[in-house]
Coordinates of C-alpha atoms and ligand atoms in Angstrom, one line a residue:
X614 CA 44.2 28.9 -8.3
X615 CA 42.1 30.3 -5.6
X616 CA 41.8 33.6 -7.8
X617 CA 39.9 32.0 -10.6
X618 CA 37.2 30.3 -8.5
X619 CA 36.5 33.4 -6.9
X620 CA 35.9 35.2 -10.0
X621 CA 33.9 32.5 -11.3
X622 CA 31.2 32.5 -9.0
X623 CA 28.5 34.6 -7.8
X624 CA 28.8 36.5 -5.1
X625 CA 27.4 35.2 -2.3
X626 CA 26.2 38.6 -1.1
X627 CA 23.9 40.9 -2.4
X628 CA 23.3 44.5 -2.5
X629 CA 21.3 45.9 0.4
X630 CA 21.5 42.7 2.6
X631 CA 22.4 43.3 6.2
X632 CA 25.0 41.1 7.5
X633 CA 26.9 40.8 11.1
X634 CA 31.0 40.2 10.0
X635 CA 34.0 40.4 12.4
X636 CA 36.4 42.7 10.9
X637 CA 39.8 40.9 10.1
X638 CA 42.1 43.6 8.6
X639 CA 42.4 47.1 7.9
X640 CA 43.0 48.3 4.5
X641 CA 45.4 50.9 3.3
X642 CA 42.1 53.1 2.6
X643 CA 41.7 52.9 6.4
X644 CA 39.0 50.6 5.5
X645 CA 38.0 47.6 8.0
X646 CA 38.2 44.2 6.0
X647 CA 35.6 41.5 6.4
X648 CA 34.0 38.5 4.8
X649 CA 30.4 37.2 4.2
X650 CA 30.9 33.5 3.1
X651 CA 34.7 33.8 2.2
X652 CA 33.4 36.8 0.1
X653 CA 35.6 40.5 1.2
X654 CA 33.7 43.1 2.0
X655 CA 35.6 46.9 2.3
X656 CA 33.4 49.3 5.5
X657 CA 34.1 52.3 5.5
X658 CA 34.3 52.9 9.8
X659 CA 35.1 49.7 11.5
X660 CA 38.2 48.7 12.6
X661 CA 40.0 45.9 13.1
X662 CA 38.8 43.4 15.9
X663 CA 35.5 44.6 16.0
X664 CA 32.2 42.8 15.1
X665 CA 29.5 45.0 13.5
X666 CA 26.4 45.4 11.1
X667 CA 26.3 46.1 7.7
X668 CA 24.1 46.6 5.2
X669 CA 26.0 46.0 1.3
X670 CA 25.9 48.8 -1.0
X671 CA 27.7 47.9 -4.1
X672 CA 29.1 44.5 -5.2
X673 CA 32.2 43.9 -7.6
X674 CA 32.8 40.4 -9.2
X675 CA 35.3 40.0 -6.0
X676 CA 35.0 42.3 -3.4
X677 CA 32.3 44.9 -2.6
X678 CA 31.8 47.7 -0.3
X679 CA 29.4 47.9 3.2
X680 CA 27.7 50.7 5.3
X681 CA 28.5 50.3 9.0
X682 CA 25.1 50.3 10.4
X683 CA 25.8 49.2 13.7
X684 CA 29.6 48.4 15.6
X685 CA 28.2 45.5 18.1
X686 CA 31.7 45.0 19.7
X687 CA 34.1 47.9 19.7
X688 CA 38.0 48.0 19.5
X689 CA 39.8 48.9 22.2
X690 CA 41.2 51.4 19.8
X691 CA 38.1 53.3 18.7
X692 CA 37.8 56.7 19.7
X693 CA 35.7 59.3 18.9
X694 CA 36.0 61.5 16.3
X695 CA 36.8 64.8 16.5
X696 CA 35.2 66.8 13.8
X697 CA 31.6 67.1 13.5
X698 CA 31.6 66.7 9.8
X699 CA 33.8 63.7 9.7
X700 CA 31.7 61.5 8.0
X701 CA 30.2 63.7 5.5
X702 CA 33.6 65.2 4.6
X703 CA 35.8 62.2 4.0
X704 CA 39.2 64.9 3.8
X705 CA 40.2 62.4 6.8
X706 CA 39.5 58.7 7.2
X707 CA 40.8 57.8 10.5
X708 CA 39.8 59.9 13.2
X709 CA 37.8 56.9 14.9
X710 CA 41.1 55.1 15.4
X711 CA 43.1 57.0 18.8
X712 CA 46.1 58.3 17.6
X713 CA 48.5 56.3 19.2
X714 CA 46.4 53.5 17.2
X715 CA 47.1 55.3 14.1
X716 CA 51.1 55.3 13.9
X717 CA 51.4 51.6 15.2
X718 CA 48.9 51.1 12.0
X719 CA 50.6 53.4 9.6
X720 CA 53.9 51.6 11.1
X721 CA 52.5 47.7 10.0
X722 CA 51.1 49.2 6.5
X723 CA 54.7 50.3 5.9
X724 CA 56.3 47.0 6.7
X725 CA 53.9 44.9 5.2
X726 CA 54.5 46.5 2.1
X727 CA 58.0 45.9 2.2
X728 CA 57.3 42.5 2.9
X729 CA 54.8 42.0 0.5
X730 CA 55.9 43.7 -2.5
X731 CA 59.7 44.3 -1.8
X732 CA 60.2 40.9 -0.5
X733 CA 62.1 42.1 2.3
X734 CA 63.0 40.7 5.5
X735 CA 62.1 43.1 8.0
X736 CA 62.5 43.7 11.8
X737 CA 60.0 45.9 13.4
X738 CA 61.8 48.5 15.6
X739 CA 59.8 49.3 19.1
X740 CA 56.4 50.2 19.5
X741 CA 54.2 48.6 17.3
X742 CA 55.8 45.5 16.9
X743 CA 53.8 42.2 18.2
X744 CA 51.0 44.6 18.7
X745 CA 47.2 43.9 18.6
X746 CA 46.6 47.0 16.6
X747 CA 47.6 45.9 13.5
X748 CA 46.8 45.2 9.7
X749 CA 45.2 41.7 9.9
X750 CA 44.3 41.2 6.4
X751 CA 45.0 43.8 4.0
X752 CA 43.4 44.2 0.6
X753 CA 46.4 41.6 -0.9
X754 CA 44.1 39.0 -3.1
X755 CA 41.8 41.5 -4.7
X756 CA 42.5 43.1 -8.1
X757 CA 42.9 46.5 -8.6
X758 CA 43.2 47.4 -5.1
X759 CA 46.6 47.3 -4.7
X760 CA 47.1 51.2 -6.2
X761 CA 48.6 50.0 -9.7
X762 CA 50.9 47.7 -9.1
X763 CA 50.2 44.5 -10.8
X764 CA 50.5 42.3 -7.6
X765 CA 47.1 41.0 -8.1
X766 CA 46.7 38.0 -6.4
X767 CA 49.4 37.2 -5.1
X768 CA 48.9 34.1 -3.2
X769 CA 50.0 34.1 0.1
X770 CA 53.8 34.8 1.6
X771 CA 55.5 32.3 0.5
X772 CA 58.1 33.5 -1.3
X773 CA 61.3 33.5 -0.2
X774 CA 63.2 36.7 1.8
X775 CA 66.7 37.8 0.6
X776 CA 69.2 40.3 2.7
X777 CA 69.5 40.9 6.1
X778 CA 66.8 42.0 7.8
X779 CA 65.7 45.8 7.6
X780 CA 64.6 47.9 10.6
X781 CA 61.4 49.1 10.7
X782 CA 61.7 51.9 13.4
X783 CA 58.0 53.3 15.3
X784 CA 56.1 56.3 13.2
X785 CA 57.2 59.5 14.5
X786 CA 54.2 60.8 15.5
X787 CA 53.2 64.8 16.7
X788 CA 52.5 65.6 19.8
X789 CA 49.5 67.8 19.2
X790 CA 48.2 66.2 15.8
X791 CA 45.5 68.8 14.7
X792 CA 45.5 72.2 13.2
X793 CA 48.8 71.1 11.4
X794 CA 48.0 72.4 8.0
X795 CA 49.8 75.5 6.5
X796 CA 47.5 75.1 3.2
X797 CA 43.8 75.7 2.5
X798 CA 42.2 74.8 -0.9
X799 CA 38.4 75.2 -0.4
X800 CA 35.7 75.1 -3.2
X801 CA 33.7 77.8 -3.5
X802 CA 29.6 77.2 -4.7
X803 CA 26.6 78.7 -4.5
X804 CA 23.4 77.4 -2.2
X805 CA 20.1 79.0 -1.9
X806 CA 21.6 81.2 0.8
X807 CA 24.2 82.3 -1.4
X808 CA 28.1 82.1 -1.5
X809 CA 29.3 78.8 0.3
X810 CA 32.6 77.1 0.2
X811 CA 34.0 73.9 2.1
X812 CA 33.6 70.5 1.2
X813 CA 32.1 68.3 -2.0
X814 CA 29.8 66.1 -0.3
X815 CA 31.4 62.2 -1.1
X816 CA 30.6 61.2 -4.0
X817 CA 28.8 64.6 -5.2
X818 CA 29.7 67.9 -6.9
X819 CA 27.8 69.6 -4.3
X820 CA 29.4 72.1 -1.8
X821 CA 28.7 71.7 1.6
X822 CA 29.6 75.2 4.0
X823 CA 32.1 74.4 6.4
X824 CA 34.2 77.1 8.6
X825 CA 36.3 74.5 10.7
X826 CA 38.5 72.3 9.8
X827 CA 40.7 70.3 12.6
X828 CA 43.6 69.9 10.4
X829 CA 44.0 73.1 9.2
X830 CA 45.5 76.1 11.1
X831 CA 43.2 78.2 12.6
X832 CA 44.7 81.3 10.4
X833 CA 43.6 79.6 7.6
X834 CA 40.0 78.4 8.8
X835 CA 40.1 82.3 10.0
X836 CA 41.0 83.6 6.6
X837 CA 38.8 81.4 4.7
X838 CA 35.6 82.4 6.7
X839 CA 36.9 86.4 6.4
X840 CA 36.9 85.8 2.6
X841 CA 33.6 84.3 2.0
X842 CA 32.1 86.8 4.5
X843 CA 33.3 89.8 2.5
X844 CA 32.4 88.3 -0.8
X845 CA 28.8 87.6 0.7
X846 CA 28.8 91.1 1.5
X847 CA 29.9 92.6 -1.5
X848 CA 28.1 90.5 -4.2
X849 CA 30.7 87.9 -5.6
X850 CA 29.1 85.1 -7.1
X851 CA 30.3 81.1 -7.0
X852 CA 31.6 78.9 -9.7
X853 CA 28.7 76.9 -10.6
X854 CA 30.4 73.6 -12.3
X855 CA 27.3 72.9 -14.4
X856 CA 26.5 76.3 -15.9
X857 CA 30.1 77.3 -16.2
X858 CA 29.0 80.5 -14.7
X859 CA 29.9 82.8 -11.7
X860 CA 33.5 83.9 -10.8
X861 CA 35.3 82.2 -7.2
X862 CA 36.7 78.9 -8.1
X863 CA 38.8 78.5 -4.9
X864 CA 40.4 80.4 -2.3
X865 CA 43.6 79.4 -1.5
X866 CA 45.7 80.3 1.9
X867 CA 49.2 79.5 2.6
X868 CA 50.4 80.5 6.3
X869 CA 53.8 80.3 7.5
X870 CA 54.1 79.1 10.9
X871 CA 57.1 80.8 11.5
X872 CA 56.7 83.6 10.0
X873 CA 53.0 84.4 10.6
X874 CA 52.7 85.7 7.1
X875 CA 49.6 85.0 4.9
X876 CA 49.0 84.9 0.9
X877 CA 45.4 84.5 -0.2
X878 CA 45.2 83.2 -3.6
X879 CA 41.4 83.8 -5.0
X880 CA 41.2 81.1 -7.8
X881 CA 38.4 82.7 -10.3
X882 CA 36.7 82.2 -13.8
X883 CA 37.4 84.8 -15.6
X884 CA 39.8 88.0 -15.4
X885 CA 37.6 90.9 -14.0
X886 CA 36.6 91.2 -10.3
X887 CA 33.6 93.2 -9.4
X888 CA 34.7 95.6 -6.1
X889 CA 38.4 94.5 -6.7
X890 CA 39.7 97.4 -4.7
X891 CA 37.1 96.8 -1.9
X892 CA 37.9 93.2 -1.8
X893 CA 41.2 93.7 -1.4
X894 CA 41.6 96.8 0.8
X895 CA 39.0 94.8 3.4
X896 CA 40.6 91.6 3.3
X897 CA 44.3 93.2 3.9
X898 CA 42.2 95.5 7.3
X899 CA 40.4 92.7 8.3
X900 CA 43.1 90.0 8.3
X901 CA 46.3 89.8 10.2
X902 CA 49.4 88.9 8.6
X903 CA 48.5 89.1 4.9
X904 CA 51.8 90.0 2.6
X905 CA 50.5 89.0 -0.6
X906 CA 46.7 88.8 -2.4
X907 CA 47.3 86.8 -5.9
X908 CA 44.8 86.0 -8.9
X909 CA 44.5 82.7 -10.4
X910 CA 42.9 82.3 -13.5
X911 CA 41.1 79.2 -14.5
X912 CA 38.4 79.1 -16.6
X913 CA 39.1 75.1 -17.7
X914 CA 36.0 72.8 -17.0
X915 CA 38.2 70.9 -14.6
X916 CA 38.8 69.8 -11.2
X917 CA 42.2 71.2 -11.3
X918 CA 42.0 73.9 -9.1
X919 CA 45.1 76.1 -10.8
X920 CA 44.6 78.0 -14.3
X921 CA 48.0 78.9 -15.9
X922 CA 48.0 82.6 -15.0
X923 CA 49.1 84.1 -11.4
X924 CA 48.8 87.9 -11.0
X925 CA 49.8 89.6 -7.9
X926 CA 46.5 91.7 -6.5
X927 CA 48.6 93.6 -4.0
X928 CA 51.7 92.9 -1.8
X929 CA 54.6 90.4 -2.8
X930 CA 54.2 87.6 -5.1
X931 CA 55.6 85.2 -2.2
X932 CA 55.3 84.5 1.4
X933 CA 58.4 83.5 3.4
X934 CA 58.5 80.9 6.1
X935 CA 61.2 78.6 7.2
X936 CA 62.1 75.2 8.1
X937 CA 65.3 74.6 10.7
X938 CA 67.5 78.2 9.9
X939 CA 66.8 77.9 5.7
X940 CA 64.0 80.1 4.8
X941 CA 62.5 79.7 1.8
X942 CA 60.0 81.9 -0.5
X943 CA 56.5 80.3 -1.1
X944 CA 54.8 81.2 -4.5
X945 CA 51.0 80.8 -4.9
X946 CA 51.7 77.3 -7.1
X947 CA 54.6 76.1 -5.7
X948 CA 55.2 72.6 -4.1
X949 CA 55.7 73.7 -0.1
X950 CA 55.7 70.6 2.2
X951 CA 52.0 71.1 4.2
X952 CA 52.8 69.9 7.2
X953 CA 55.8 72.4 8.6
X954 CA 56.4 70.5 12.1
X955 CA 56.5 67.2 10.5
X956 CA 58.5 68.5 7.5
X957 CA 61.5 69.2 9.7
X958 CA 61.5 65.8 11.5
X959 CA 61.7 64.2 8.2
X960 CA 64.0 66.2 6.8
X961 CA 66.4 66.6 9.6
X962 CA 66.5 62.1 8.9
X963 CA 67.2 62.7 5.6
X964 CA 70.1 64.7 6.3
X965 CA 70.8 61.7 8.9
X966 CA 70.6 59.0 6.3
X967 CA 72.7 61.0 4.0
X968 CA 75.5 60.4 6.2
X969 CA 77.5 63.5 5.1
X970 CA 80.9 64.6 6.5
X971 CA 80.9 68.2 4.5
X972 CA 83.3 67.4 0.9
X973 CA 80.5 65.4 -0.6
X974 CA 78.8 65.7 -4.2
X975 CA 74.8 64.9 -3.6
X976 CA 72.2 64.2 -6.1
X977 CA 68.4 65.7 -4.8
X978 CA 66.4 64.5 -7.2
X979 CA 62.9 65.7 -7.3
X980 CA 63.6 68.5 -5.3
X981 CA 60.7 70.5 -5.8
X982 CA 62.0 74.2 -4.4
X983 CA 65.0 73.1 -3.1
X984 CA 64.1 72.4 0.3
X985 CA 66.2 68.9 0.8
X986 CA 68.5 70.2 -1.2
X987 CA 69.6 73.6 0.9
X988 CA 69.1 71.7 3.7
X989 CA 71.8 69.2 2.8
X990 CA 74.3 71.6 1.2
X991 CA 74.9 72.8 4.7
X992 CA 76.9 69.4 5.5
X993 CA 77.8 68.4 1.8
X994 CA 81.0 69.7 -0.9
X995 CA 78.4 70.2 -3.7
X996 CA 74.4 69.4 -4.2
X997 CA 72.9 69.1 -7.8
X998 CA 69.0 69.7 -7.5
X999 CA 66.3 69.1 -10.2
X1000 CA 63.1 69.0 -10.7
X1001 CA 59.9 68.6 -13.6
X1002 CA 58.3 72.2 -13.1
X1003 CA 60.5 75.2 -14.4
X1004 CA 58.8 77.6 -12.1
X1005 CA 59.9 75.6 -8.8
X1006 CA 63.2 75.4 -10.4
X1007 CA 63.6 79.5 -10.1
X1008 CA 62.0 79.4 -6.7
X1009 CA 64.7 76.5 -5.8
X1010 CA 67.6 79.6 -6.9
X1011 CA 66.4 82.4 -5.3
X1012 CA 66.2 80.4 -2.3
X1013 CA 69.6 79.2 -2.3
X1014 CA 70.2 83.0 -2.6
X1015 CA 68.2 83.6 -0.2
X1016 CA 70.1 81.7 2.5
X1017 CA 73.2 83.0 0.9
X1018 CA 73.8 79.0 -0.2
X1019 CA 76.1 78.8 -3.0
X1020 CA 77.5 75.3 -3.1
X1021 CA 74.0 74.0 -4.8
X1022 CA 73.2 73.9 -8.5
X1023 CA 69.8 73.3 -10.1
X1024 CA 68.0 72.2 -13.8
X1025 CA 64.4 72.3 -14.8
X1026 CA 63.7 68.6 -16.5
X1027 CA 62.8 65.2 -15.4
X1028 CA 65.6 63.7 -13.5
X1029 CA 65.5 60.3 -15.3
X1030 CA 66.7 62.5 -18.6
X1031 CA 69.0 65.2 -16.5
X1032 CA 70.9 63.0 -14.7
X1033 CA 72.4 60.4 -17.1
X1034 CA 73.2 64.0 -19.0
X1035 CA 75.4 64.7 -15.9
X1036 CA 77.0 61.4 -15.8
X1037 CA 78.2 61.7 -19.2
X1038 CA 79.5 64.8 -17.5
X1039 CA 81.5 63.2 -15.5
X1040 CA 79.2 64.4 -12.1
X1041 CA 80.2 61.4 -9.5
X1042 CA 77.5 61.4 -6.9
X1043 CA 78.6 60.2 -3.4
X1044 CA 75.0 60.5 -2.4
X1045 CA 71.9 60.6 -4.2
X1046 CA 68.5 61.5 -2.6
X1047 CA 65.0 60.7 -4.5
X1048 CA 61.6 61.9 -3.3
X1049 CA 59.3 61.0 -6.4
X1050 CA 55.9 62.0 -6.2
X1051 CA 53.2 58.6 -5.5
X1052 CA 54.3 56.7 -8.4
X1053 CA 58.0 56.4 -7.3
X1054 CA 61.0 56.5 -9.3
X1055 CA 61.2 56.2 -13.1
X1056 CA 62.9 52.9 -14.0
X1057 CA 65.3 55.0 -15.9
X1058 CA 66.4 56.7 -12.9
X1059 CA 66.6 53.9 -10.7
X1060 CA 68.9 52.3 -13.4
X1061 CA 71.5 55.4 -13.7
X1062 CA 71.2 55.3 -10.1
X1063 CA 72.7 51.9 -10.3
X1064 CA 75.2 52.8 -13.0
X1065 CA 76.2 56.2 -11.0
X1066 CA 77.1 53.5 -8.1
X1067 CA 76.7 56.0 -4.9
X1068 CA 78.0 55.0 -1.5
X1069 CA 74.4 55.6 0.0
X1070 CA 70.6 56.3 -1.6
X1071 CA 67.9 57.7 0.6
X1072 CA 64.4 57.5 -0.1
X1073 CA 61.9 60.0 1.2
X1074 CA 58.7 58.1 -0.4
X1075 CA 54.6 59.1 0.2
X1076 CA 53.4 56.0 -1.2
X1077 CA 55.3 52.5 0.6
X1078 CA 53.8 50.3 -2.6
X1079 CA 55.9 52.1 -5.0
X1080 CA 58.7 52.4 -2.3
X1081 CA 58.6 48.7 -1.9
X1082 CA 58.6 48.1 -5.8
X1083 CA 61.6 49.9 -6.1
X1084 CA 63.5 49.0 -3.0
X1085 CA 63.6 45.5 -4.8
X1086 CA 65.3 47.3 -8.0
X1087 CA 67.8 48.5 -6.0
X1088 CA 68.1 45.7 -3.8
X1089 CA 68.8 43.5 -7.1
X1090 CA 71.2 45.8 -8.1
X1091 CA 73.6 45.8 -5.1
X1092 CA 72.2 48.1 -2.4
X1093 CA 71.0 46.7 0.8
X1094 CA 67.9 48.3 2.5
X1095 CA 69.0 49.8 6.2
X1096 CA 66.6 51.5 8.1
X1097 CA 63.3 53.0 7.2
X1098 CA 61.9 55.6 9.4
X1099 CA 58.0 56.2 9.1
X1100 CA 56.9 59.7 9.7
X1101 CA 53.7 60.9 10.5
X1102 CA 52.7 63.9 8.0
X1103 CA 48.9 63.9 7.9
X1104 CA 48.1 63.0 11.2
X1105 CA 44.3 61.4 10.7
X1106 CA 44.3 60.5 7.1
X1107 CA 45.5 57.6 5.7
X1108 CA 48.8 58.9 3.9
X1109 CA 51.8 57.8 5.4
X1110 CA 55.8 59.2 4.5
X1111 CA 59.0 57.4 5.3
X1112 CA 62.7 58.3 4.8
X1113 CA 64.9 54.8 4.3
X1114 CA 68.7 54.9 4.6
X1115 CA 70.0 52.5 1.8
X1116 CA 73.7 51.2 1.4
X1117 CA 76.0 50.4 -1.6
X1118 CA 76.3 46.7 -0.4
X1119 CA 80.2 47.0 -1.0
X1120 CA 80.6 49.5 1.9
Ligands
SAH642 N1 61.6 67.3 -2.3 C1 60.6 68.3 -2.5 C2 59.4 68.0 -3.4 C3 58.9 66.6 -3.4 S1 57.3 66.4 -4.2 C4 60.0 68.7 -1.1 O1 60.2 68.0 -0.1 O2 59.4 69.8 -1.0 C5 57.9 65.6 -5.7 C6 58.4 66.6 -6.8 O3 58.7 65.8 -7.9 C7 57.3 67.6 -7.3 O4 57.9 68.8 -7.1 C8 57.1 67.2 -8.8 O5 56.9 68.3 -9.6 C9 58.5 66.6 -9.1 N2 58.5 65.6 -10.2 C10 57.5 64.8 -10.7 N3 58.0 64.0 -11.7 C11 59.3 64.4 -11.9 C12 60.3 63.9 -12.8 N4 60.1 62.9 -13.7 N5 61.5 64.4 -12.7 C13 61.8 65.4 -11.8 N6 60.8 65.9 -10.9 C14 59.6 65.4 -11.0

C-alpha cells in the first residue's frame, strides 16, 4: 500500500527550507494543498491553482505545514481581505478567497464528502458544478486529518456508488456577508497599557486589542469597545490566565436584529465587582438598547468561557428577538443560532424538507430552544422536542408559550435515550428532524430512527464528514438521500451547514 511507504521514509522536506509548489487542492481548513517530492504540504493562504513560495515550518511523519512567503501566480479567485487583522486573528480563514469563490468551494467540500465518506452518487445542482474553483485534492490520504473519522487512507475512489443519484443544489449564500453576527465572546487581558480585550494571538495565550470585527454586528463591536472603555475608566482589572488573578474573564453581547435589544453578559473571577453600580448605571446611559446586564461566574482555570452561575445585574434575565413571526427569549447561555439572516433560510428548508400537510406527529431532536421545533408545529398535528441541557429545555417552553404554541411537547435528556422511551410509548413519528452538534448523530439514535420507520428524515448537519457517515447508516437501512441544500452560515470561515431532505425508500 501506498500509505506504508509513505510512512516509512523520511520526509523529503525539511523544516525551514524554502520551496516553490503549485497548489493542487484546498483543504477543509481552507488550507491550499501542495507537494514537495510527492511529500503534502498544508499553507495556510494560498489557494488552489496558484504557484507560490514557502518556507516549511513543522514536519509530521506524512504531511507538514508551510508559510506562504511569496504567491508567484495568483488565482483568479483571490481577493483581498477585508479585515486588517486577518492574519493575526485566524477567527476567519477565507477572506482571500471572493465570496462567490467561497460557496462554489463550501458547495464541492459538501459533495465530496458525500462521495467520499457516504459513498453516494451525487449530482451537483447549478453553480458550482464543472467549475474551476474547486477542491482539487483534499486532505483524503493523510491520517488524522479527516476530523475523527477513521477514513485514513483511503485509497482512491474506487469503490463502488449505490442509489440514485443525490442533488447537490448551489450554497445559499448572503447578499451582504459581513457584520452577520448577533454574538460577541471577547477575552479580556491586561497589557502594559492596561485593560485590553480581543483576540489570542494564534497559537498564544496572549490578548491582542481589537475594536472591529467584520463579522460581528456593529452593536456588538460598539458595545464591546463601550465596556472596556468604562472598565479602563473605572479601574477593573483583566483575567490574567497565569496568575489566576484580576476579575473580567469575557464580555459577552447578544443583539437581536429584530428586536434591537442588547444583553451584556460580563464573564468574571470572582463574585464582587468594584464600582458595580457605576458600571452598570454607565453602561445602561451610554449604550442603546440594553434590556438585560447578567453576571457569570467562572473562576475554573479553563478555556471555557461560562462558570455555572448566571445572576441578573439589572434588567430582564433574557433578550427577545425573532426569527420569521416565532419570537423566542435568549438567555445569557443558551444555544441561539448566530447568524439570524442565514438562520431563517435554513430553517424555512427544513420546514420544506419536512414535507408537512398540518396532522403530522414530528420528532425534533436536538432541538436546543425550540427553534425548529415552533417553527414546524405551525404546519404539523403534534412536535415532540428534546434536547441534552435542562436549562434550554425551559427556554424551549416558555417559548412555545410565548408564541402561544401549544401543539409542541419537550424532555430534558439525550435523544438516543428519550426517544426509544417514546416508542415504547407508542409515539409514531411521521417525520423526524436531527440537528446533532459536529459529531452527528448517536448510532443509537440513528438505529431507533430506523426502527421508528418515518416517511421522511431531515438533517440540518454543521459538520458534512459526520453527515456523510451517517447518511450511509441510513442509506443501508432503507432511506434514500434526496436533496441536500448547503447554506452559508459563517460567511468567511470555513464552517459550512446543510439541510438534506431524506426519504423512507418505500414511499
Ligand atoms: N436545533 C437547535 C440546536 C442545534 S445545536 C437550533 O437550531 O438552535 C445542537 C444541540 O444538540 C445543542 O443544543 C446541544 O446541547 C444538543 N445536544 C448535544 N448532544 C445531545 C444529545 N445526545 N441529545 C440531545 N441533545 C444533544
Amino acid at each position: 500500500m501506498v500509505s506504508e511507504k509513505i510512512a516509512d521514509r523520511t520526509p523529503p522536506v525539511g523544516k525551514n527550507n524554502e520551496y516553490i509548489v503549485n497548489v493542487t487542492g484546498l483543504n477543509h481548513d481552507g488550507e491550499g494543498v501542495g507537494r514537495v517530492d510527492g511529500f503534502t504540504l498544508f499553507i495556510q493562504g494560498a489557494l488552489l491553482g496558484e504557484k507560490v513560495r514557502i518556507k516549511v515550518l513543522k514536519v509530521k511523519k506524512q504531511y507538514g505545514y508551510a508559510k506562504l512567503l511569496e504567491v508567484l501566480e495568483p488565482s483568479p479567485d483571490r481577493t483581498e481581505a477585508a479585515c486588517p487583522i486577518y492574519k493575526q486573528c485566524g477567527g476567519c480563514q477565507v477572506q482571500h478567497l471572493s465570496y462567490d469563490a467561497q460557496l462554489a468551494w463550501k458547495h464541492r467540500m459538501v459533495v465530496d464528502n458525500l462521495e467520499r465518506i457516504g459513498k453516494l452518487k451525487v449530482r451537483m445542482d447549478g453553480a458550482g458544478s464543472g467549475s474551476a474553483i474547486g477542491l482539487g485534492e483534499t486532505d483524503e490520504g493523510v491520517d488524522g486529518v479527516s476530523e475523527g473519522l477513521s477514513s485514513g487512507i483511503s485509497g482512491g475512489r474506487s469503490y463502488e456508488m449505490t442509489g440514485p443519484e443525490v442533488i447537490v443544489h448551489p450554497t445559499l449564500g448572503m447578499d451582504q456577508p459581513w457584520r452577520y453576527r448577533n454574538k460577541a465572546q471577547v477575552p479580556m487581558g491586561e497589557s502594559e497599557a492596561g485593560l485590553v480585550g480581543g483576540f489570542y494571538a494564534k497559537g498564544s495565550h496572549r490578548i491582542v486589542d481589537m475594536d472591529v470585527c467584520l463579522i460581528q454586528h456593529d452593536r456588538n463591536d460598539e458595545v464591546v469597545r463601550r465596556v472596556k472603555q468604562i472598565s479602563r475608566e473605572i479601574d477593573i482589572s483583566a483575567y490574567n490566565e497565569e496568575t489566576r488573578q484580576g476579575l473580567l474573564r469575557h464580555v459577552v453581547v447578544k443583539f437581536g436584529f429584530r428586536t434591537g435589544e442588547v444583553m451584556v453578559v460580563l464573564v468574571t473571577n470572582g463574585e464582587r465587582i468594584p464600582k458595580a453600580e457605576i458600571l452598570i448605571r454607565r453602561i445602561r446611559e451610554e449604550i442603546e438598547g440594553v434590556r438585560s446586564i447578567c453576571q457569570n461566574i467562572n473562576r475554573q482555570h479553563t478555556n471555557v468561557i461560562f462558570g455555572e452561575e448566571t445572576r441578573v445585574l439589572w434588567g430582564q434575565d433574557v433578550i427577545y428577538d425573532m426569527i420569521g413571526d416565532v419570537r423566542f427569549a435568549i438567555s445569557a447561555r443558551s444555544f441561539y443560532q448566530v447568524n439570524p439572516v442565514q438562520t431563517k433560510v435554513l430553517y424555512d428548508k427544513a420546514v420544506e424538507y419536512a414535507g408537512l400537510t398540518g396532522s403530522e406527529t414530528v420528532i425534533d431532536a436536538y432541538c436546543g430552544i425550540g427553534t425548529i421545533s415552533l417553527f414546524l408545529a405551525r404546519h404539523a398535528g403534534k412536535v415532540y422536542g428534546v434536547e441534552v441541557v435542562p436549562e434550554a429545555i425551559e427556554d424551549a417552553r416558555r417559548n412555545a408559550e410565548l408564541n402561544g404554541i401549544a401543539n409542541v411537547e419537550f424532555a430534558a435528556g439525550k435523544a438516543e435515550e428519550v426517544i426509544p422511551r417514546w416508542k415504547e410509548l407508542g409515539i409514531d413519528p411521521d417525520i423526524i428532524v436531527v440537528d446533532p452538534p459536529r459529531k452527528g448523530c448517536d448510532p443509537l439514535l440513528l438505529d431507533t430512527i430506523l426502527a421508528m420507520s418515518p416517511k421522511r428524515v431531515v438533517y440540518v448537519s454543521c459538520n458534512p464528514s459526520t453527515l456523510a457517515r451517517d447518511l450511509r447508516i441510513l442509506e443501508d437501512g432503507g432511506y434514500r438521500t434526496v436533496e441536500v441544500q448547503p447554506v452559508d452560515m459563517f460567511p468567511h470561515t470555513v464552517h459550512v451547514e446543510c439541510v438534506i431532505g431524506i426519504q423512507r425508500i418505500d414511499t
